[in-house]
Coordinates of N, CA and C and ligand atoms in Angstrom, one line a residue:
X1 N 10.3 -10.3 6.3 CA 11.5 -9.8 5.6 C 12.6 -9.4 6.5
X2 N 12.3 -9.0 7.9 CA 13.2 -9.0 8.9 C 13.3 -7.0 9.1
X3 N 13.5 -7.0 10.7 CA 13.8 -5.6 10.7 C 15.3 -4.7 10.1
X4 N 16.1 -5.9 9.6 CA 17.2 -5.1 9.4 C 16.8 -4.2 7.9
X5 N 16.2 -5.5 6.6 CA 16.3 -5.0 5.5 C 15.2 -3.9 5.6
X6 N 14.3 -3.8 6.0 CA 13.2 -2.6 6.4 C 13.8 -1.9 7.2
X7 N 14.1 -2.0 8.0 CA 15.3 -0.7 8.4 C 16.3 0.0 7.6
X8 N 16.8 -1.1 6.8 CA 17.8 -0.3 5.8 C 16.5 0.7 4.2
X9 N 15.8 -0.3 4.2 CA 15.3 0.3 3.0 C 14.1 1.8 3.6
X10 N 14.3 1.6 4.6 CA 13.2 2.6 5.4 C 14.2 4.4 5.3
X11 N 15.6 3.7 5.8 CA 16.6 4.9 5.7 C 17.0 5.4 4.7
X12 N 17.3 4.4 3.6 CA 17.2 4.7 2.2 C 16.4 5.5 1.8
X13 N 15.3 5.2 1.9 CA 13.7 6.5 1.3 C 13.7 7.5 1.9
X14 N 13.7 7.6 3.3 CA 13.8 9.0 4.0 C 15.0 9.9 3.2
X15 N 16.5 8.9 2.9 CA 17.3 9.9 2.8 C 17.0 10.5 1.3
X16 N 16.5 9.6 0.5 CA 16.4 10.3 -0.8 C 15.3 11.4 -1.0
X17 N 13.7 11.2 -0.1 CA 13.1 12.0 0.3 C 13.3 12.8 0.6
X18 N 14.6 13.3 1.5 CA 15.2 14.5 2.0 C 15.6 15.2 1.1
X19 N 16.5 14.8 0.4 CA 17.1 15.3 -1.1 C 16.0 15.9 -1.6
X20 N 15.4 15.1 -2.3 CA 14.5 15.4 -3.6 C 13.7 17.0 -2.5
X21 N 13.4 16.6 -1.5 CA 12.6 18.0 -0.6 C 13.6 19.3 -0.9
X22 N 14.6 18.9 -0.4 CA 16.1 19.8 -0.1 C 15.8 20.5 -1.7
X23 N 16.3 19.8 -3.0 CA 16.0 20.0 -4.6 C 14.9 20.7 -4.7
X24 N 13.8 20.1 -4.8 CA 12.6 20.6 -5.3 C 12.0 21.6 -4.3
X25 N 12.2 21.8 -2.9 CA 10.9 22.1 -2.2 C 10.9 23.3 -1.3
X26 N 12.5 23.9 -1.4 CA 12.5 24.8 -0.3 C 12.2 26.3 -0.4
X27 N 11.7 26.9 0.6 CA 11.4 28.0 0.7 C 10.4 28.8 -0.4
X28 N 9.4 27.5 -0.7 CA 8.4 27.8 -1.6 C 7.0 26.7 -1.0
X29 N 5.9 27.4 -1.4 CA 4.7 26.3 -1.2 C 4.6 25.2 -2.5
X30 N 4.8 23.9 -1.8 CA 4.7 22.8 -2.2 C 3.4 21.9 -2.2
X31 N 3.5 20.8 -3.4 CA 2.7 20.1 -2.7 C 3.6 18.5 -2.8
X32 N 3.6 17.8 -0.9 CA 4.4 17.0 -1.3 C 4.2 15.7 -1.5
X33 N 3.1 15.3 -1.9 CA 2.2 13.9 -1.6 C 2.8 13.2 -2.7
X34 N 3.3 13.5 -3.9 CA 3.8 13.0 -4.6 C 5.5 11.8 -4.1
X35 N 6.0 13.1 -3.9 CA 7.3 12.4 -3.2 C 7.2 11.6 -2.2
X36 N 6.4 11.6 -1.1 CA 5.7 11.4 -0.1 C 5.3 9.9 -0.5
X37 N 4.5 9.8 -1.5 CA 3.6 8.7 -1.5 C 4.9 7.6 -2.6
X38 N 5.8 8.0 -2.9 CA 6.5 7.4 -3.7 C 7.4 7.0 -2.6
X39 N 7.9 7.5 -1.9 CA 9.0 7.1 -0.2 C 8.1 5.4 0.1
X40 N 7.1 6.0 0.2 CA 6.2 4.9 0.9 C 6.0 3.7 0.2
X41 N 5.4 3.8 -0.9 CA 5.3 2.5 -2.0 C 6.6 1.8 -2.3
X42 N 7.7 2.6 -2.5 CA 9.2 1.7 -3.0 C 9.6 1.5 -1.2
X43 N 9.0 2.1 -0.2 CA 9.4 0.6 1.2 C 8.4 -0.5 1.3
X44 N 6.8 -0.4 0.7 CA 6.1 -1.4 0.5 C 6.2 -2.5 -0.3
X45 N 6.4 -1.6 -1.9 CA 7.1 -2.4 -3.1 C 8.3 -3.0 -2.9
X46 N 9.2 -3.0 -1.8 CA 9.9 -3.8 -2.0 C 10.4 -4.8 -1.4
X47 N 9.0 -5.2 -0.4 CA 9.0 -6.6 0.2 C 8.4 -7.4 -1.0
X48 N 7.3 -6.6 -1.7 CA 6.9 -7.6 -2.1 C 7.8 -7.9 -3.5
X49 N 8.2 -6.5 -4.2 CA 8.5 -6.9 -6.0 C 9.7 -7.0 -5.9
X50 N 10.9 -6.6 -4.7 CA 12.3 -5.7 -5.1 C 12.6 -4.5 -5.8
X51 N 11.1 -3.7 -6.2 CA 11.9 -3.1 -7.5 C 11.6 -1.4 -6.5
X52 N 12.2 -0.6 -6.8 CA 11.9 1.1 -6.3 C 11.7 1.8 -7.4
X53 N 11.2 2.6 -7.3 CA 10.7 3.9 -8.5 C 11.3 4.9 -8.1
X54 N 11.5 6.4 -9.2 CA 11.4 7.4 -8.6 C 10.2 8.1 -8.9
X55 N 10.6 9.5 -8.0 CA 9.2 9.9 -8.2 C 8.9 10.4 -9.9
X56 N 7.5 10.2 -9.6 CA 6.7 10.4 -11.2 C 6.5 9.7 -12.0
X57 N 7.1 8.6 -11.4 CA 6.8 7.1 -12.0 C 5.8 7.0 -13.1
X58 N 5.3 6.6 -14.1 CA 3.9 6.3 -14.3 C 3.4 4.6 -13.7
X59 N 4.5 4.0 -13.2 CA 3.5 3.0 -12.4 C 2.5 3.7 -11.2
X60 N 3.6 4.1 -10.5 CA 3.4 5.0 -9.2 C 2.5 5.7 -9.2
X61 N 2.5 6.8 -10.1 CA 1.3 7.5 -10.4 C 0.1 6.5 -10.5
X62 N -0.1 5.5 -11.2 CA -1.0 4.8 -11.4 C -1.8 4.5 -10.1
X63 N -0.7 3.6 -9.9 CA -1.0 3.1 -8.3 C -2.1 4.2 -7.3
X64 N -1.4 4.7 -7.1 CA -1.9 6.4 -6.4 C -2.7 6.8 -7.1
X65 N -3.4 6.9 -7.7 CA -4.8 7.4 -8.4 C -5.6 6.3 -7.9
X66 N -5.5 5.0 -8.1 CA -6.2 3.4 -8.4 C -6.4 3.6 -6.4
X67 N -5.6 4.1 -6.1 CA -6.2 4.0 -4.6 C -6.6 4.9 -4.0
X68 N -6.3 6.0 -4.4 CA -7.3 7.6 -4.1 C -8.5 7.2 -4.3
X69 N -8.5 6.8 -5.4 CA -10.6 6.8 -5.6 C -11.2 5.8 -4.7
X70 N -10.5 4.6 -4.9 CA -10.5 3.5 -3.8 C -11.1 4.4 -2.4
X71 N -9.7 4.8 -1.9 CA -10.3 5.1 -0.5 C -11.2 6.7 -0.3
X72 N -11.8 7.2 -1.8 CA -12.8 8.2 -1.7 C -14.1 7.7 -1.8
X73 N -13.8 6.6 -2.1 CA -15.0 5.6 -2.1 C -15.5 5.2 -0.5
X74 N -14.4 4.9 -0.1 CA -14.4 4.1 1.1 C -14.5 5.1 2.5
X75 N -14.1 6.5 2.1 CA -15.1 7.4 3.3 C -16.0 7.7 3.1
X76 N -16.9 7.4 2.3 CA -18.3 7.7 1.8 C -19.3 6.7 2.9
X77 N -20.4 6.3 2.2 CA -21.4 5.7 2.9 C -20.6 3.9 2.8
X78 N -20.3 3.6 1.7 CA -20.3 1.9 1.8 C -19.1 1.5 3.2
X79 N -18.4 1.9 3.8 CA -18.7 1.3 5.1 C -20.0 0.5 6.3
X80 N -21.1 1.5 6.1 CA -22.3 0.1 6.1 C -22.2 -0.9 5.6
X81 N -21.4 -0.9 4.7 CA -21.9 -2.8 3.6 C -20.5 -3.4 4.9
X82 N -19.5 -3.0 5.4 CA -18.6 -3.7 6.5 C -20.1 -3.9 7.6
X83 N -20.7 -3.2 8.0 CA -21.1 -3.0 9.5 C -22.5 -4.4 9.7
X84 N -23.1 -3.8 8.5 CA -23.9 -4.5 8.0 C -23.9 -5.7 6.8
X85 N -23.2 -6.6 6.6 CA -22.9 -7.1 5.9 C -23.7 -8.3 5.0
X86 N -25.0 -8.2 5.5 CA -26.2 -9.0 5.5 C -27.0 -7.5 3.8
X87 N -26.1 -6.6 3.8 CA -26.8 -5.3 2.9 C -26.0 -5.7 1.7
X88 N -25.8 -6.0 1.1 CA -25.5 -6.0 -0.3 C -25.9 -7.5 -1.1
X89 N -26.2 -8.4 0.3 CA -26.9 -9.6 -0.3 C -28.6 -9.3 -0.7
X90 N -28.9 -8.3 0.2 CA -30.6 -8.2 -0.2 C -31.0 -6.8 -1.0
X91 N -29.6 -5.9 -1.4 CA -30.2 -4.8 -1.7 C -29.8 -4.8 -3.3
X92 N -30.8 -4.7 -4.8 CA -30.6 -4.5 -5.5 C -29.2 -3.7 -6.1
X93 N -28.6 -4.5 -7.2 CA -27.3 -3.5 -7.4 C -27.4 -2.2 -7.9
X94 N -28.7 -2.0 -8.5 CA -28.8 -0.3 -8.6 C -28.3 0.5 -7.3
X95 N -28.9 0.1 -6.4 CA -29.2 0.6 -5.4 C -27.8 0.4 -4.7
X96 N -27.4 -0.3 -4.5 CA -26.1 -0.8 -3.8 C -24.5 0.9 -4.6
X97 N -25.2 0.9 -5.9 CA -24.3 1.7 -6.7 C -24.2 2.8 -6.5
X98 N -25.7 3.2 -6.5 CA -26.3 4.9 -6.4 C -26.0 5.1 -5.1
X99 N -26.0 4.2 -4.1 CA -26.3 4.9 -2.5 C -24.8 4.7 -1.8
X100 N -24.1 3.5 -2.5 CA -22.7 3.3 -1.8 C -21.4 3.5 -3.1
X101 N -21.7 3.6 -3.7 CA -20.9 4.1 -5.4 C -20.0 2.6 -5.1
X102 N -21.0 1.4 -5.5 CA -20.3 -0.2 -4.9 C -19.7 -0.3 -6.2
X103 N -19.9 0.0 -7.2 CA -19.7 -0.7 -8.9 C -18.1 0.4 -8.6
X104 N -18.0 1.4 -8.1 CA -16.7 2.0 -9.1 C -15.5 1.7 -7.5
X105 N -16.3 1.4 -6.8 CA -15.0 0.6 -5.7 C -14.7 -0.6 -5.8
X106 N -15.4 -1.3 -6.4 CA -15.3 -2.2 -7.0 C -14.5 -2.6 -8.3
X107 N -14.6 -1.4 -9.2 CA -13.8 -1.5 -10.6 C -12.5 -1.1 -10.0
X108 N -12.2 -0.4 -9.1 CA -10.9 0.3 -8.8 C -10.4 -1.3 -8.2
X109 N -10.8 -1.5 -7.2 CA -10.3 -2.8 -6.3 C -10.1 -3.9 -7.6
X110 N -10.7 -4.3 -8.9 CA -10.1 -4.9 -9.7 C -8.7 -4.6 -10.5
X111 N -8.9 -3.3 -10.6 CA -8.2 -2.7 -11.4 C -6.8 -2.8 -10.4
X112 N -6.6 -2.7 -9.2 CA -6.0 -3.1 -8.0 C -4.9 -4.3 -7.9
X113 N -6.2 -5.2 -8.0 CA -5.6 -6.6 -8.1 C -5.1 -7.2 -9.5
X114 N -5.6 -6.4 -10.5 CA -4.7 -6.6 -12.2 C -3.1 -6.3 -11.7
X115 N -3.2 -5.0 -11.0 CA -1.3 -4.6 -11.3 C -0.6 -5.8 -10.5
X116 N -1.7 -6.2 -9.2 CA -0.8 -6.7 -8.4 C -0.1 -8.4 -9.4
X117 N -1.4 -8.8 -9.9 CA -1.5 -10.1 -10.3 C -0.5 -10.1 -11.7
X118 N -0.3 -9.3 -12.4 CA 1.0 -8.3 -13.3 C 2.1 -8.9 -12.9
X119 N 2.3 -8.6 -11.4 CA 4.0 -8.1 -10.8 C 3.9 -10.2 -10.4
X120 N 3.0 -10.4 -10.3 CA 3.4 -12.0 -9.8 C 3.6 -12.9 -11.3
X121 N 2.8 -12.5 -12.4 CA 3.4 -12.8 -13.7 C 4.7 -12.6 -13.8
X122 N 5.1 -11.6 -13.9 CA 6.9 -10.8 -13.9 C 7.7 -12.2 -13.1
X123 N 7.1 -12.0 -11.9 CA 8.2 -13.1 -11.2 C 8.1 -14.2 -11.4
X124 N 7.2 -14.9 -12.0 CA 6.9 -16.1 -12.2 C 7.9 -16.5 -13.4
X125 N 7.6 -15.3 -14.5 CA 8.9 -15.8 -15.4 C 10.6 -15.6 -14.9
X126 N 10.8 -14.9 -13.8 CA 11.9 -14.4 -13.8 C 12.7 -15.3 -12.7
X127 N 12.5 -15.9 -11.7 CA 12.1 -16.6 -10.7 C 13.5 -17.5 -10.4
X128 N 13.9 -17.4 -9.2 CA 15.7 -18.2 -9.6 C 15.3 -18.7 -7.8
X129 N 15.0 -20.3 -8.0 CA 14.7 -20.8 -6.8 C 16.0 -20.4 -5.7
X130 N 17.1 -20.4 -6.3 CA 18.8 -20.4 -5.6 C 18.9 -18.6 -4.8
X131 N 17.9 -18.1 -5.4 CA 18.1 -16.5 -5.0 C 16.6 -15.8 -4.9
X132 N 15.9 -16.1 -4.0 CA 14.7 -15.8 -3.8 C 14.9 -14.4 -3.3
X133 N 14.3 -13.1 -4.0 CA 14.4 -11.5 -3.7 C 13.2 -11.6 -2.8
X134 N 12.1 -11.2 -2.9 CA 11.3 -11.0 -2.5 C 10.0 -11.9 -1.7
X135 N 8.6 -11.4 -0.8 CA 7.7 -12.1 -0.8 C 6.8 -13.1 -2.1
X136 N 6.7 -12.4 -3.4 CA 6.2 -13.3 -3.9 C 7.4 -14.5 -4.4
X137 N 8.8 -14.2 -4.4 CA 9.3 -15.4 -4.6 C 9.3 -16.4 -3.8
X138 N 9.2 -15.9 -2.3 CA 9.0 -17.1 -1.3 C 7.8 -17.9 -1.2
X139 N 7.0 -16.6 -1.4 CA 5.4 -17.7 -1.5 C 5.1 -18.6 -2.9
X140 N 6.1 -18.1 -3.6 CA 5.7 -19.1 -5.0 C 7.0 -20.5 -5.0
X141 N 8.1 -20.2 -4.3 CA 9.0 -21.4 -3.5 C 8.3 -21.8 -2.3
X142 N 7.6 -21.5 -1.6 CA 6.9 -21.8 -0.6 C 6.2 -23.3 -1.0
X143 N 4.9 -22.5 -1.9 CA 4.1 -23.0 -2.7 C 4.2 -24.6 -3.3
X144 N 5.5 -24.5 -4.4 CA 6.2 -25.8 -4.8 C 6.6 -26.6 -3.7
X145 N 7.1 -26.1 -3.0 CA 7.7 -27.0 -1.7 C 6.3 -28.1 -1.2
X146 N 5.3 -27.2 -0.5 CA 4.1 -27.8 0.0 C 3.3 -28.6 -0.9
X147 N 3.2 -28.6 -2.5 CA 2.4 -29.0 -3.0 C 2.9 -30.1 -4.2
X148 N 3.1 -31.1 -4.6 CA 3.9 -32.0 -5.3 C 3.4 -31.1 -6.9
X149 N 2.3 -30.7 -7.1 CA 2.1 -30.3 -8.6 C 2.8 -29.1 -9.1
X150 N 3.2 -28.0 -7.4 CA 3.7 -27.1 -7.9 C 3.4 -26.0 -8.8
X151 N 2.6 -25.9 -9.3 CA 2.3 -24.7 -9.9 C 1.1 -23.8 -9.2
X152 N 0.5 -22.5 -9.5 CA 0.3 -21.6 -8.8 C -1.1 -21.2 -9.1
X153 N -2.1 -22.1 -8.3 CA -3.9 -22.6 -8.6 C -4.4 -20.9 -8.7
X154 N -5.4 -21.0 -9.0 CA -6.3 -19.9 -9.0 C -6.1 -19.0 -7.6
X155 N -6.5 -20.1 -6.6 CA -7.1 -19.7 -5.2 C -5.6 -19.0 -4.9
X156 N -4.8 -19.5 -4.8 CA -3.0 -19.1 -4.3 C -3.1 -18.0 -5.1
X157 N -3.2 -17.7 -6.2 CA -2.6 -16.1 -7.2 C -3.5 -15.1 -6.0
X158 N -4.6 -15.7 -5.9 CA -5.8 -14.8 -5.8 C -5.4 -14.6 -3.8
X159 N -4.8 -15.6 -3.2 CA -4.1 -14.9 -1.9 C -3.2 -14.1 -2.0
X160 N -1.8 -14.7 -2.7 CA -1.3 -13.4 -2.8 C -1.3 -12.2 -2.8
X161 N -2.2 -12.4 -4.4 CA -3.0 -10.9 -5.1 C -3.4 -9.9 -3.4
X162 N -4.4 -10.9 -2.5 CA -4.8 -10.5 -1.5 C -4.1 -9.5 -0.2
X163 N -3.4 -10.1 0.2 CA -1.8 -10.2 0.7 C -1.3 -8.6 0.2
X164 N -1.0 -8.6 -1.0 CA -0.1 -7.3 -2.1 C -1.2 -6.5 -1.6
X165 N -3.0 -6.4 -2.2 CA -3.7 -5.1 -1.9 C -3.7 -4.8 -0.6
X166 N -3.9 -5.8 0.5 CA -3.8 -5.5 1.5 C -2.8 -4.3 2.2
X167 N -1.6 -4.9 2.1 CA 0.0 -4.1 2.3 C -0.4 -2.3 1.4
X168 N -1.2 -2.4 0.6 CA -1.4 -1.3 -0.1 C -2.6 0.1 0.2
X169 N -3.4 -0.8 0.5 CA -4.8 -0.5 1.2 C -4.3 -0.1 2.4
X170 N -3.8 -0.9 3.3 CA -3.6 -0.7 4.9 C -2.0 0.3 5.1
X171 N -1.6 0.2 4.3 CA -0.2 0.7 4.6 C 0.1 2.0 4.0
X172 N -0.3 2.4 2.7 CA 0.1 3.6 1.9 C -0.9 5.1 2.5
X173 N -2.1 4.9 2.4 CA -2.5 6.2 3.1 C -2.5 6.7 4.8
X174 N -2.5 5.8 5.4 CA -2.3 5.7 6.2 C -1.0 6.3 7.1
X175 N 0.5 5.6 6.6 CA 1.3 6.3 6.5 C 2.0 7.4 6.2
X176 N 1.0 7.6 4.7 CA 1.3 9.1 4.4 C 0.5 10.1 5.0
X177 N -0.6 9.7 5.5 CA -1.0 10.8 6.4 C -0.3 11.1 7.8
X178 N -0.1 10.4 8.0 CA 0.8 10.1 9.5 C 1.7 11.2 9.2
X179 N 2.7 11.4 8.4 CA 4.0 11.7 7.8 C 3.1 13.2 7.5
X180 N 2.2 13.1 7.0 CA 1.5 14.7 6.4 C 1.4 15.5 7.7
X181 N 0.9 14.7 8.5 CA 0.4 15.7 9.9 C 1.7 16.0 10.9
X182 N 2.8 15.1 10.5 CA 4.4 15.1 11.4 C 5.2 16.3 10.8
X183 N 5.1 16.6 9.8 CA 5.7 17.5 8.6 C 4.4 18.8 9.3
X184 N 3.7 18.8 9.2 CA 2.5 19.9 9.8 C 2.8 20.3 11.1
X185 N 3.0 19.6 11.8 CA 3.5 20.3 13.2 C 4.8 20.7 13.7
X186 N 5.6 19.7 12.7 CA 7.2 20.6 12.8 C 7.2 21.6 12.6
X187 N 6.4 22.2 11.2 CA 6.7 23.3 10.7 C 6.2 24.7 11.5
X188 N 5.1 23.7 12.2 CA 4.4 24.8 13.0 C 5.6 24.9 14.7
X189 N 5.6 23.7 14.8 CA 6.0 23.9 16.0 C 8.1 23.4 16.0
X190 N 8.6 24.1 15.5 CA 9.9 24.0 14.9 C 11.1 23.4 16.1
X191 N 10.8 24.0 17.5 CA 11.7 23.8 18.3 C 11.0 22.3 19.1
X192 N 10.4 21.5 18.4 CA 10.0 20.7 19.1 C 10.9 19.5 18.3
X193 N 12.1 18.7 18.9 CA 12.7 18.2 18.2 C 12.6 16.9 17.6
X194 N 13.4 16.3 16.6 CA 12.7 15.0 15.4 C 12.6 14.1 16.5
X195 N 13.6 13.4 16.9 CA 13.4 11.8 18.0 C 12.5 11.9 18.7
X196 N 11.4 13.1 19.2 CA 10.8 12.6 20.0 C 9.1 12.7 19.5
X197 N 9.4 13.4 18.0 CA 8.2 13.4 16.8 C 8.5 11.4 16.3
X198 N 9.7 11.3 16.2 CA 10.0 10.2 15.9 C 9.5 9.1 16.7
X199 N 9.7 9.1 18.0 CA 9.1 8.3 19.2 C 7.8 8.6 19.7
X200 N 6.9 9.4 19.6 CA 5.4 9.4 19.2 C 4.9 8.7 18.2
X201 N 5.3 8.4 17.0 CA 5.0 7.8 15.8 C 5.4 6.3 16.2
X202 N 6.4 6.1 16.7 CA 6.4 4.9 16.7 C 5.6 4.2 18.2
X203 N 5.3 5.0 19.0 CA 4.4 4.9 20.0 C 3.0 4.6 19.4
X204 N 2.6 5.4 18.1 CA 1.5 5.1 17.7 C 1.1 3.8 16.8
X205 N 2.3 3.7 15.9 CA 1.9 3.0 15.5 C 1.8 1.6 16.1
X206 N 3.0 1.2 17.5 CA 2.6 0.1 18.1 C 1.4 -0.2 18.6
X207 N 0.6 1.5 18.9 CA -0.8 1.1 19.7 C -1.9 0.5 18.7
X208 N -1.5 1.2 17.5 CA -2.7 1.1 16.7 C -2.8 -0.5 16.5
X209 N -1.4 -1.3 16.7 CA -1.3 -2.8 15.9 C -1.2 -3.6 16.9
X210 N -1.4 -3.3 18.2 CA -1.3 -3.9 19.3 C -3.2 -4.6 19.2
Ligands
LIG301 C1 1.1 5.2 10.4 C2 0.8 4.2 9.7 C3 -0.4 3.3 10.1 C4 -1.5 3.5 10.9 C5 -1.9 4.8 11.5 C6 -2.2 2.3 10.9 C7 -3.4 2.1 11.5 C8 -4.1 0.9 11.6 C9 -5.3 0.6 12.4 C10 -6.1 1.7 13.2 C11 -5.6 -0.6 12.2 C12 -6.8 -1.4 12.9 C13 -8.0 -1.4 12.0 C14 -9.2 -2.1 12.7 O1 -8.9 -3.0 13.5 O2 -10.3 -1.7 12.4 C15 -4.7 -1.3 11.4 C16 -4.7 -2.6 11.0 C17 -3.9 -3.1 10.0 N1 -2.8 -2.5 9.5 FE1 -2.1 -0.6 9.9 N2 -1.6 1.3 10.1 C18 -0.4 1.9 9.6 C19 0.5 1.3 8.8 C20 0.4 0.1 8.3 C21 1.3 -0.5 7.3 C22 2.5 0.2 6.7 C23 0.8 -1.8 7.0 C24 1.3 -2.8 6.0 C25 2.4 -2.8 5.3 C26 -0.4 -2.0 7.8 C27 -1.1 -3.1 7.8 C28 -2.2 -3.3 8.5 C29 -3.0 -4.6 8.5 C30 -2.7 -5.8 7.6 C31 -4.0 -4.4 9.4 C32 -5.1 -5.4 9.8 C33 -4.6 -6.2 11.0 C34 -5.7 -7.2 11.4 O3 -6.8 -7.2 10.9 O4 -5.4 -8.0 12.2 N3 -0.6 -0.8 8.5 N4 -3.7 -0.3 11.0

């Protein structure tokens, strides 16, 4: 999508973020994961859909539940089924349920890929080859270009779909924890100033993707 428009839409969220903090949050105990996790999704959401929320959304909200349990799931034990991956072929799915809670990470990660496979519906009807907004319009003009039948097979929805949870999974807690513990040490450590809280973060996150 290029570093400018993510730059622009990155400045956009912080500043509204600010606001809504400045409004709702001062000189009182908050809690700000809400706003927080809404900053984050409408710069995610909007490589892929175009669209932004505000906070309280009920998509947003949605979202953010559908991936809390997701990744309460996923600090638990079923990271063995990653390590070990030869374990869910030989171990009974009782067992797989009771000992890694596989069935309800599983229903979440569908329930996941419904919204995503949703928002590629949406664009599918809406779709103006002359003014492509987002990633799924390019992968679905991509798509036609490479393929003479042109329309959008099982396996392709189900990359995309892949693609969208991905950006969602890897990007949204992650980030907001980042941002939770940057907000945690300013407050503690006040005179330590933003650009260089700013240039640690971006120090980290080059290492982490390096
Ligand atoms: C502060 C924020 C972030 C942190 C701390 C972080 C951390 C990490 C770490 C540690 C890994 C390596 C995992 C491994 O190899 O086991 C990783 C991989 C990855 N991250 Fe991030 N990440 C952040 C933000 C994001 C965002 C915003 C996105 C996407 C929109 C993203 C997408 C990915 C993807 C796709 C991978 C897998 C890369 C691969 O397998 O080659 N991350 N991230």
């Amino acid at each position: 999508m290029g570093k400018t428009f993510l730059g622009d839409a990155i400045e956009d969220e912080a500043s509204l973020l600010m606001d809504h903090l400045e409004k709702n949050c001062l000189d009182k105990p908050v809690v700000i994961d809400s706003a927080l996790n809404t900053a984050i999704i409408n710069v995610l959401w909007l490589m892929f859909t175009s669209k932004r929320y505000d906070v309280g959304d009920p998509e947003i909200v949605q979202y953010v539940q559908v991936l809390d349990i997701m990744l309460r799931v996923t600090r638990k034990k079923i990271f063995l089924l990653d390590v070990i991956p030869v374990l869910p072929k030989i171990l009974p799915t009782f067992i797989l349920n009771s000992l890694f809670d596989f069935d309800v990470g599983e229903n979440y990660f569908k329930e996941l890929t419904k919204m995503s496979e949703n928002k590629i519906r949406e664009h599918l009807t809406s779709l103006d080859p002359d003014n492509p907004r987002d990633i799924i319009d390019y992968y679905l003009l991509e798509k036609t270009e490479r393929d003479s039948n042109g329309f959008l097979t099982h396996f392709d929805a189900q990359q995309l779909c892949g693609m969208m949870n991905d950006a969602f999974i890897a990007g949204l807690d992650t980030t907001a924890s980042t941002l939770r513990w940057m907000m945690l040490y300013l407050t503690i450590y006040p005179d330590v100033s933003m650009p260089s809280c700013a240039s640690l973060l971006t120090i980290q996150i080059e290492f982490y993707h390096q």
